[in-house]
Amino acid sequence: MLKASVDSGLYKGYQVGSDGSTTTTCISHFQFADDTLIVGEKSWANIRVLKANLILFESISGLKVNFHKSLLVGVNIAESWLVDATKYGIKDGHGG
């Protein structure tokens, strides 16, 4: 579902590539055993799409996403922005 959101332009992953290269790669998520790390650009649209994807996952799979264990962590993102983003029901990973 997240890949479909990226492919359709609804969710913006993180662009990586070497300096001066015209080729970049979009990374949106990493999956490990029973954990998923989702990465993307800082935007309210991304937060909304991410939350919608998690709720849709619950509905389609019948599994539950434990939002109390889910963390929102930013790198070089203002703490105040992360605190505002927690209004979408995802805990701030910096203790907010």
mmCIF file of C-alpha atoms in Angstrom:
data_model
loop_
_atom_site.group_PDB
_atom_site.id
_atom_site.type_symbol
_atom_site.label_atom_id
_atom_site.label_comp_id
_atom_site.label_asym_id
_atom_site.label_seq_id
_atom_site.Cartn_x
_atom_site.Cartn_y
_atom_site.Cartn_z
ATOM 1 C CA MET A 1 0.000 0.000 0.000
ATOM 2 C CA LEU A 2 2.799 2.414 0.842
ATOM 3 C CA LYS A 3 4.502 1.672 -2.484
ATOM 4 C CA ALA A 4 1.233 2.489 -4.267
ATOM 5 C CA SER A 5 1.057 5.777 -2.335
ATOM 6 C CA VAL A 6 4.622 6.607 -3.414
ATOM 7 C CA ASP A 7 4.024 5.564 -7.031
ATOM 8 C CA SER A 8 0.893 7.724 -7.227
ATOM 9 C CA GLY A 9 2.680 10.730 -5.698
ATOM 10 C CA LEU A 10 0.591 10.810 -2.516
ATOM 11 C CA TYR A 11 3.543 9.960 -0.236
ATOM 12 C CA LYS A 12 7.030 11.394 -0.751
ATOM 13 C CA GLY A 13 9.819 9.063 0.320
ATOM 14 C CA TYR A 14 13.383 10.156 1.046
ATOM 15 C CA GLN A 15 15.558 10.694 -2.048
ATOM 16 C CA VAL A 16 19.103 9.314 -1.886
ATOM 17 C CA GLY A 17 21.885 9.437 -4.450
ATOM 18 C CA SER A 18 25.449 10.573 -4.880
ATOM 19 C CA ASP A 19 26.292 14.252 -5.272
ATOM 20 C CA GLY A 20 26.252 15.359 -8.873
ATOM 21 C CA SER A 21 24.382 12.255 -9.958
ATOM 22 C CA THR A 22 21.196 12.599 -11.941
ATOM 23 C CA THR A 23 20.081 9.197 -10.670
ATOM 24 C CA THR A 24 18.459 9.099 -7.262
ATOM 25 C CA THR A 25 16.547 6.394 -5.450
ATOM 26 C CA CYS A 26 13.392 6.953 -3.443
ATOM 27 C CA ILE A 27 13.329 5.085 -0.142
ATOM 28 C CA SER A 28 9.972 4.916 1.621
ATOM 29 C CA HIS A 29 10.287 1.979 3.987
ATOM 30 C CA PHE A 30 12.443 -0.831 5.361
ATOM 31 C CA GLN A 31 10.932 -4.053 6.655
ATOM 32 C CA PHE A 32 12.484 -6.288 9.290
ATOM 33 C CA ALA A 33 10.891 -9.492 10.686
ATOM 34 C CA ASP A 34 7.843 -7.912 12.352
ATOM 35 C CA ASP A 35 8.900 -4.257 12.293
ATOM 36 C CA THR A 36 8.670 -1.592 9.606
ATOM 37 C CA LEU A 37 10.670 1.638 9.447
ATOM 38 C CA ILE A 38 8.929 4.234 7.271
ATOM 39 C CA VAL A 39 10.926 7.223 6.014
ATOM 40 C CA GLY A 40 9.888 10.247 4.009
ATOM 41 C CA GLU A 41 9.967 13.982 3.530
ATOM 42 C CA LYS A 42 8.676 16.275 6.259
ATOM 43 C CA SER A 43 5.169 17.269 5.225
ATOM 44 C CA TRP A 44 1.668 17.279 6.642
ATOM 45 C CA ALA A 45 0.523 15.413 3.536
ATOM 46 C CA ASN A 46 2.964 12.591 4.326
ATOM 47 C CA ILE A 47 1.709 12.365 7.916
ATOM 48 C CA ARG A 48 -1.914 12.129 6.751
ATOM 49 C CA VAL A 49 -1.142 9.536 4.066
ATOM 50 C CA LEU A 50 0.958 7.513 6.503
ATOM 51 C CA LYS A 51 -1.836 7.427 9.083
ATOM 52 C CA ALA A 52 -4.389 6.507 6.390
ATOM 53 C CA ASN A 53 -2.137 3.675 5.155
ATOM 54 C CA LEU A 54 -1.798 2.277 8.666
ATOM 55 C CA ILE A 55 -5.557 2.390 9.244
ATOM 56 C CA LEU A 56 -6.200 0.760 5.845
ATOM 57 C CA PHE A 57 -3.643 -1.933 6.682
ATOM 58 C CA GLU A 58 -5.560 -2.706 9.876
ATOM 59 C CA SER A 59 -8.855 -2.868 8.007
ATOM 60 C CA ILE A 60 -7.619 -5.042 5.135
ATOM 61 C CA SER A 61 -5.384 -7.430 7.096
ATOM 62 C CA GLY A 62 -7.418 -7.790 10.268
ATOM 63 C CA LEU A 63 -4.206 -7.118 12.213
ATOM 64 C CA LYS A 64 -3.767 -4.224 14.631
ATOM 65 C CA VAL A 65 -1.167 -1.476 14.461
ATOM 66 C CA ASN A 66 -0.127 -0.638 18.002
ATOM 67 C CA PHE A 67 -0.079 3.159 17.808
ATOM 68 C CA HIS A 68 1.130 3.297 21.434
ATOM 69 C CA LYS A 69 4.361 1.601 20.326
ATOM 70 C CA SER A 70 4.637 3.531 17.052
ATOM 71 C CA LEU A 71 7.062 6.458 17.135
ATOM 72 C CA LEU A 72 7.488 9.529 14.966
ATOM 73 C CA VAL A 73 11.146 10.564 14.878
ATOM 74 C CA GLY A 74 12.644 13.385 12.834
ATOM 75 C CA VAL A 75 16.228 14.029 11.774
ATOM 76 C CA ASN A 76 17.013 17.756 11.560
ATOM 77 C CA ILE A 77 13.314 18.494 12.178
ATOM 78 C CA ALA A 78 12.162 21.097 14.705
ATOM 79 C CA GLU A 79 10.832 19.504 17.891
ATOM 80 C CA SER A 80 7.775 21.775 17.723
ATOM 81 C CA TRP A 81 6.833 20.302 14.323
ATOM 82 C CA LEU A 82 7.052 16.767 15.715
ATOM 83 C CA VAL A 83 4.902 17.730 18.696
ATOM 84 C CA ASP A 84 2.275 19.196 16.338
ATOM 85 C CA ALA A 85 2.408 16.002 14.255
ATOM 86 C CA THR A 86 1.489 13.898 17.294
ATOM 87 C CA LYS A 87 -2.043 15.266 16.952
ATOM 88 C CA TYR A 88 -2.466 12.489 14.375
ATOM 89 C CA GLY A 89 -2.167 9.930 17.171
ATOM 90 C CA ILE A 90 1.445 8.835 16.715
ATOM 91 C CA LYS A 91 3.803 9.310 19.637
ATOM 92 C CA ASP A 92 6.823 11.627 19.328
ATOM 93 C CA GLY A 93 9.920 9.431 19.546
ATOM 94 C CA HIS A 94 11.836 12.171 21.373
ATOM 95 C CA GLY A 95 9.630 11.852 24.440
ATOM 96 C CA GLY A 96 6.778 14.186 23.439
#
